[in-house]
Amino acid sequence: MAKPHFLKHFLEPESVALVGISRRTGRGTFNIMESLMDYGYKGIIHPVNPNAKEILGAACLPDIDSLPVGVDLAVITTSRGLVPEIVRGCANRGVKGIIIVTEGFDEADERGKNLQKEIDEVAGKSDTRILGPNSIGVVNAFKSFSSSFLPLPKTPAPVALVSQSGGFFEGFPNCPFGKGIDLGNTGDIDFTDALACLKDDDDIGVIVLYAEEILRGREFVNTARQAVQKKPVLVIRGGRSVSGKKAAASHTGSMGGEEALYTAVFRKAGIYQVDSILDIGDFAKAFLHLPPFTGNRVGIVTPTGGGGIISLDAIEHFGFSPSALSTEMTDNFDGLFQPWITIKNPVDILSSAMTHGFKNVYQKVLEAFFRDDGTDVIFAVCGSFTLKTIKRMAIKYPAKPVVSWVVGADQVDIAEKAEKFDFNPYYPSPDSALRALKGVRRYYLARERLLLE
Amino acid sequence: MAKPHFLKHFLEPESVALVGISRRTGRGTFNIMESLMDYGYKGIIHPVNPNAKEILGAACLPDIDSLPVGVDLAVITTSRGLVPEIVRGCANRGVKGIIIVTEGFDEADERGKNLQKEIDEVAGKSDTRILGPNSIGVVNAFKSFSSSFLPLPKTPAPVALVSQSGGFFEGFPNCPFGKGIDLGNTGDIDFTDALACLKDDDDIGVIVLYAEEILRGREFVNTARQAVQKKPVLVIRGGRSVSGKKAAASHTGSMGGEEALYTAVFRKAGIYQVDSILDIGDFAKAFLHLPPFTGNRVGIVTPTGGGGIISLDAIEHFGFSPSALSTEMTDNFDGLFQPWITIKNPVDILSSAMTHGFKNVYQKVLEAFFRDDGTDVIFAVCGSFTLKTIKRMAIKYPAKPVVSWVVGADQVDIAEKAEKFDFNPYYPSPDSALRALKGVRRYYLARERLLLE
């Protein structure tokens, strides 16, 4: 049996000490104990504060020495000068993991850098592992645990974030995170540690990194390659621009590095680098819903000619091509189209639908693509009312991926109408859909490459 | 006084003849008369059908010769073989405009091409103007008129679409169209005619083109330049890829053309070419809400360090740069930040907000940027609850543009919460926001250039 990874103490602690927790509670106080209880945590909480008898109904401990031995996790929010001594105390009491939320270390002034050195020394000498400093810590919606002082979504989504910023714990568009680890200044615990944990985590199907700086390059690549063989790893780089890189130095003390180097590292590891946080939700939706595929021949069904054309433009742009229609396939359409129409891919169903019924024609063309050996992926241009038909087909032919572009202005209305048909992923534009498909295809190609190497 | 443009007969007809209208009504029949009445049209409708006495309560005319003289508009939906004769009849009865919905002309076979020639001859010889064939026609939400057989949004949005595909009448994401003109096969009426009409239309603040092929290049550029001096013109090109170009030929009979040529034409005209339909709604939102600007120095306020860094990356990528903070400005923040923090742009307010209150700090930093002469544009990273504060500031300082990136996973929830604060445009990611800002800035720069030339 695999040895449990040390990050288990952070993500699923049975007991947690909150060191430096304030007596002030309520709106605007950012009290971690209060937000933890609101989040639904069921484990043991030890507030540590020499000036309080109890906080939110729990007896306060006056100092670290009063902690029971072997607490899973301590979360430190004191002023920075007190942190090294508390860390030493925690290590002495056999605390398994420490999150240092406090700021003002490597990312700040000389005094901060010296304080961080003291902390690093403790980490080097004890079995206690340290996340941060300057970290919001962790969130785990699967176990209702979070050290965040801000309220977070409670969605146990199969997507994990490893980040150098806790601000992203709130999720990227259409992409809540079921688990999150904020590395902060990346002292003791780094990206490699987080990947080593999440690669074996069955709750998680997609891993997302927000990275300003990657340390331990070789170990990172090795661990990432193991992870990518099991599930996709995506990265959004922060600090790619001149001013962004400079800002990263004062955000997490990151030194940045050459962009070309990062690109090479990610490529070698099979990690998919995205340009926008929007791409991450788009990718995750496709990956989590679609069967595996590596082919690039796309069958397109559309009720709008122009929609078919800009779909083709996106299909080519993202490395796909329209599948060639076999005679066998077009023979299925006998009598559906006007005799002077040459049936081509994209199959424009509008005029046929006006005579033979929209749903009837749409389904016939869709099914022909599902049954066609020359088509690897189906791209369905449609309105939200057609998602039901597409879902039924996707269930009937589970081995072939289908994605939709739902045409229309009111995407909020579309999302609401489409909610129950969100089995087959749908997108607001052909480029969002094809960008996601490209990412998924690249993942399966990268995985094949890694398995062969 | 300016002479009313001939497209007025299409967009605001007082009377309309529906030629070839079916007796069949109800779901799935795509009856234009029914959808026109549902759309709320208040003008006179003359159904023309030799086999019906009345349709939907209106007396049917047996043929074109029975039409009163001088009807504004005729919409033809008969089989293609009948179209040339009907067009001749309409011209004889002094019909001012004709929409040919019927397909199967230049975009189809030899017979279709010959039929289109016959139509073109009538257009050449009479004052009757013809839209199409193979056109869904027009939509005008301001006058509740549409020739579309599909139900359309009734939003009188100040954005007009001129398209070679009626499928886009439903709108692009977050961008309904208040007026739309489908050129279809672009016979008699083309992009130049449409621009000449819409440039003087006070209902319309932004013009969007979906173009597979632009004819009359010189006239197009001249008219577009006049339009761009009044309002932005955006274009999405269809048929940029090899397969897309081929498909365009059978969609609207378009011959396509070299991409570099189109780029040059659009640049000369001051037209902004976008890559994605998503960009159009993003642009329109920024343009319609923001005061004019041409500077590129951005002030950034953020409650998340990582959010500030990826914002900087987007800011540089889209040709902007972070504004330098003056001493005068940072002096405003005395006592708000820890002494060991060097205040930089982006201004990361999180730790200060935890001590001094979120709203208080956010507003102070925001206002400092509004008052700062070295800042041209403000970029506000926030949650949806902060949009209210930003709106208040935007109203107080109306001369300086501010846009927001609302951080979070549930964009539907954000849209619902933000609805009443949608005064200052907000976006789901820094790149969407900055791409839109770049477009708006380029518009004002292009307009200045055109006014000088």
Tab-separated table of C-alpha atoms in Angstrom, chain A residues 28 30 80 103-104 107-109 136 149-150 165 167-168 170-176 210 212 236-245 247-248 250-251 275-278 304-307 309-310 312-313 316 322 340-341 344 346 348 350-351 353-354 358 405 407-412 415-416 428-432, chain B residues 28 30 80 103-104 107-109 136 149-150 165 167-168 170-176 210 212 236-245 247-248 250-251 275-278 304-307 309-310 312-313 316 322 340-341 344 346 348 350-351 353-354 358 405 407-412 415-416 428-432:
chain	number	residue	atom	x	y	z
A	28	GLY	CA	-14.789	42.349	8.290
A	30	PHE	CA	-11.339	37.932	8.651
A	80	ARG	CA	6.035	38.271	11.742
A	103	GLU	CA	3.448	38.178	5.446
A	104	GLY	CA	6.678	40.174	5.502
A	107	GLU	CA	9.049	39.036	-0.333
A	108	ALA	CA	9.660	42.098	1.889
A	109	ASP	CA	12.672	43.776	3.538
A	136	ILE	CA	-3.413	31.512	2.630
A	149	PHE	CA	-9.892	33.855	6.029
A	150	LEU	CA	-12.174	34.547	3.043
A	165	SER	CA	-1.394	33.130	-4.807
A	167	GLY	CA	-6.435	34.860	-4.399
A	168	PHE	CA	-7.139	32.165	-6.973
A	170	GLU	CA	-12.042	31.455	-5.407
A	171	GLY	CA	-11.739	29.660	-8.725
A	172	PHE	CA	-11.243	30.595	-12.336
A	173	PRO	CA	-14.273	31.274	-14.557
A	174	ASN	CA	-16.498	28.180	-14.667
A	175	CYS	CA	-13.809	26.313	-12.754
A	176	PRO	CA	-14.154	26.005	-8.980
A	210	TYR	CA	-0.339	29.082	-10.992
A	212	GLU	CA	5.604	32.552	-10.743
A	236	ILE	CA	-0.772	29.506	-15.980
A	237	ARG	CA	2.457	31.450	-15.653
A	238	GLY	CA	2.479	34.708	-13.730
A	239	GLY	CA	5.255	37.193	-14.405
A	240	ARG	CA	5.772	36.603	-18.114
A	241	SER	CA	5.937	40.327	-18.807
A	242	VAL	CA	8.752	42.612	-17.682
A	243	SER	CA	6.618	44.401	-15.113
A	244	GLY	CA	4.873	41.184	-14.091
A	245	LYS	CA	8.208	39.535	-13.358
A	247	ALA	CA	6.020	42.390	-9.325
A	248	ALA	CA	6.393	38.650	-8.696
A	250	SER	CA	7.869	41.457	-4.318
A	251	HIS	CA	4.823	39.175	-4.231
A	275	ASP	CA	-2.609	31.920	-21.977
A	276	SER	CA	-5.774	32.839	-20.123
A	277	ILE	CA	-7.527	31.745	-16.948
A	278	LEU	CA	-10.594	31.286	-19.189
A	304	THR	CA	-26.090	28.374	-39.835
A	305	GLY	CA	-23.796	28.641	-42.832
A	306	GLY	CA	-21.711	31.453	-41.364
A	307	GLY	CA	-21.449	29.516	-38.113
A	309	ILE	CA	-17.487	28.766	-41.747
A	310	ILE	CA	-16.094	30.404	-38.622
A	312	LEU	CA	-13.892	25.708	-39.904
A	313	ASP	CA	-11.588	28.679	-39.367
A	316	GLU	CA	-7.925	24.672	-38.816
A	322	PRO	CA	-12.949	18.734	-41.299
A	340	TRP	CA	-29.003	20.910	-56.126
A	341	ILE	CA	-27.238	20.971	-52.744
A	344	LYS	CA	-20.366	18.954	-47.516
A	346	PRO	CA	-19.953	21.310	-42.257
A	348	ASP	CA	-25.676	22.943	-43.016
A	350	LEU	CA	-31.164	24.776	-42.059
A	351	SER	CA	-33.104	24.435	-45.309
A	353	ALA	CA	-34.763	21.309	-41.250
A	354	MET	CA	-37.428	23.733	-42.468
A	358	PHE	CA	-35.301	20.544	-37.035
A	405	TRP	CA	-21.132	25.808	-29.589
A	407	VAL	CA	-25.155	30.301	-30.519
A	408	GLY	CA	-26.754	33.334	-28.895
A	409	ALA	CA	-26.295	36.564	-26.986
A	410	ASP	CA	-27.583	35.778	-23.503
A	411	GLN	CA	-25.020	33.326	-22.162
A	412	VAL	CA	-26.497	33.499	-18.650
A	415	ALA	CA	-26.252	28.421	-19.009
A	416	GLU	CA	-29.470	28.202	-17.019
A	428	PRO	CA	-19.942	30.276	-26.237
A	429	SER	CA	-17.769	30.401	-29.392
A	430	PRO	CA	-16.047	28.049	-31.815
A	431	ASP	CA	-12.595	29.225	-30.741
A	432	SER	CA	-13.241	28.508	-27.038
B	28	GLY	CA	-41.840	24.008	-36.647
B	30	PHE	CA	-41.039	28.673	-39.691
B	80	ARG	CA	-36.302	29.588	-56.663
B	103	GLU	CA	-31.765	29.811	-51.598
B	104	GLY	CA	-30.258	28.082	-54.627
B	107	GLU	CA	-24.097	29.708	-54.165
B	108	ALA	CA	-25.582	26.613	-55.841
B	109	ASP	CA	-25.614	25.088	-59.342
B	136	ILE	CA	-32.752	36.016	-43.861
B	149	PHE	CA	-38.421	32.983	-39.635
B	150	LEU	CA	-36.669	32.264	-36.337
B	165	SER	CA	-25.074	34.974	-42.507
B	167	GLY	CA	-27.484	32.814	-38.244
B	168	PHE	CA	-25.694	35.567	-36.338
B	170	GLU	CA	-29.285	35.787	-32.586
B	171	GLY	CA	-26.329	37.785	-31.332
B	172	PHE	CA	-22.801	37.067	-30.226
B	173	PRO	CA	-22.052	36.255	-26.569
B	174	ASN	CA	-23.188	39.167	-24.361
B	175	CYS	CA	-23.890	41.143	-27.518
B	176	PRO	CA	-27.450	41.234	-28.849
B	210	TYR	CA	-19.390	39.413	-40.540
B	212	GLU	CA	-16.764	36.432	-46.147
B	236	ILE	CA	-15.073	39.211	-37.993
B	237	ARG	CA	-13.821	37.526	-41.135
B	238	GLY	CA	-15.271	34.183	-42.167
B	239	GLY	CA	-13.257	31.962	-44.475
B	240	ARG	CA	-9.753	32.785	-43.293
B	241	SER	CA	-8.755	29.114	-43.331
B	242	VAL	CA	-8.356	27.018	-46.463
B	243	SER	CA	-11.435	24.942	-45.767
B	244	GLY	CA	-13.377	27.957	-44.490
B	245	LYS	CA	-12.713	29.826	-47.725
B	247	ALA	CA	-17.055	26.598	-47.667
B	248	ALA	CA	-17.751	30.318	-48.087
B	250	SER	CA	-20.823	27.415	-51.475
B	251	HIS	CA	-22.406	29.433	-48.664
B	275	ASP	CA	-10.299	36.960	-33.819
B	276	SER	CA	-13.246	35.710	-31.842
B	277	ILE	CA	-16.951	36.472	-31.604
B	278	LEU	CA	-16.321	36.788	-27.845
B	304	THR	CA	-4.793	39.485	-4.725
B	305	GLY	CA	-1.085	39.555	-5.493
B	306	GLY	CA	-1.267	36.841	-8.151
B	307	GLY	CA	-4.222	38.629	-9.705
B	309	ILE	CA	0.698	39.895	-11.632
B	310	ILE	CA	-1.376	38.223	-14.329
B	312	LEU	CA	0.355	43.132	-15.507
B	313	ASP	CA	1.113	40.346	-17.968
B	316	GLU	CA	1.891	44.609	-21.288
B	322	PRO	CA	1.449	50.223	-15.389
B	340	TRP	CA	8.000	47.507	5.384
B	341	ILE	CA	5.727	47.424	2.323
B	344	LYS	CA	3.830	49.713	-6.030
B	346	PRO	CA	-0.507	47.138	-8.817
B	348	ASP	CA	-2.195	45.088	-3.434
B	350	LEU	CA	-5.286	42.761	0.987
B	351	SER	CA	-3.225	43.113	4.163
B	353	ALA	CA	-7.837	45.878	4.046
B	354	MET	CA	-7.708	43.308	6.838
B	358	PHE	CA	-11.919	46.366	2.715
B	405	TRP	CA	-12.030	41.915	-13.543
B	407	VAL	CA	-12.570	37.162	-9.753
B	408	GLY	CA	-14.464	33.929	-9.193
B	409	ALA	CA	-15.721	30.653	-10.592
B	410	ASP	CA	-19.453	31.147	-10.926
B	411	GLN	CA	-19.763	33.720	-13.679
B	412	VAL	CA	-23.532	33.250	-13.918
B	415	ALA	CA	-23.529	38.353	-13.711
B	416	GLU	CA	-26.726	38.191	-11.674
B	428	PRO	CA	-14.144	37.401	-16.299
B	429	SER	CA	-10.373	37.606	-16.877
B	430	PRO	CA	-7.634	40.222	-17.251
B	431	ASP	CA	-7.004	39.269	-20.873
B	432	SER	CA	-10.677	39.744	-21.879
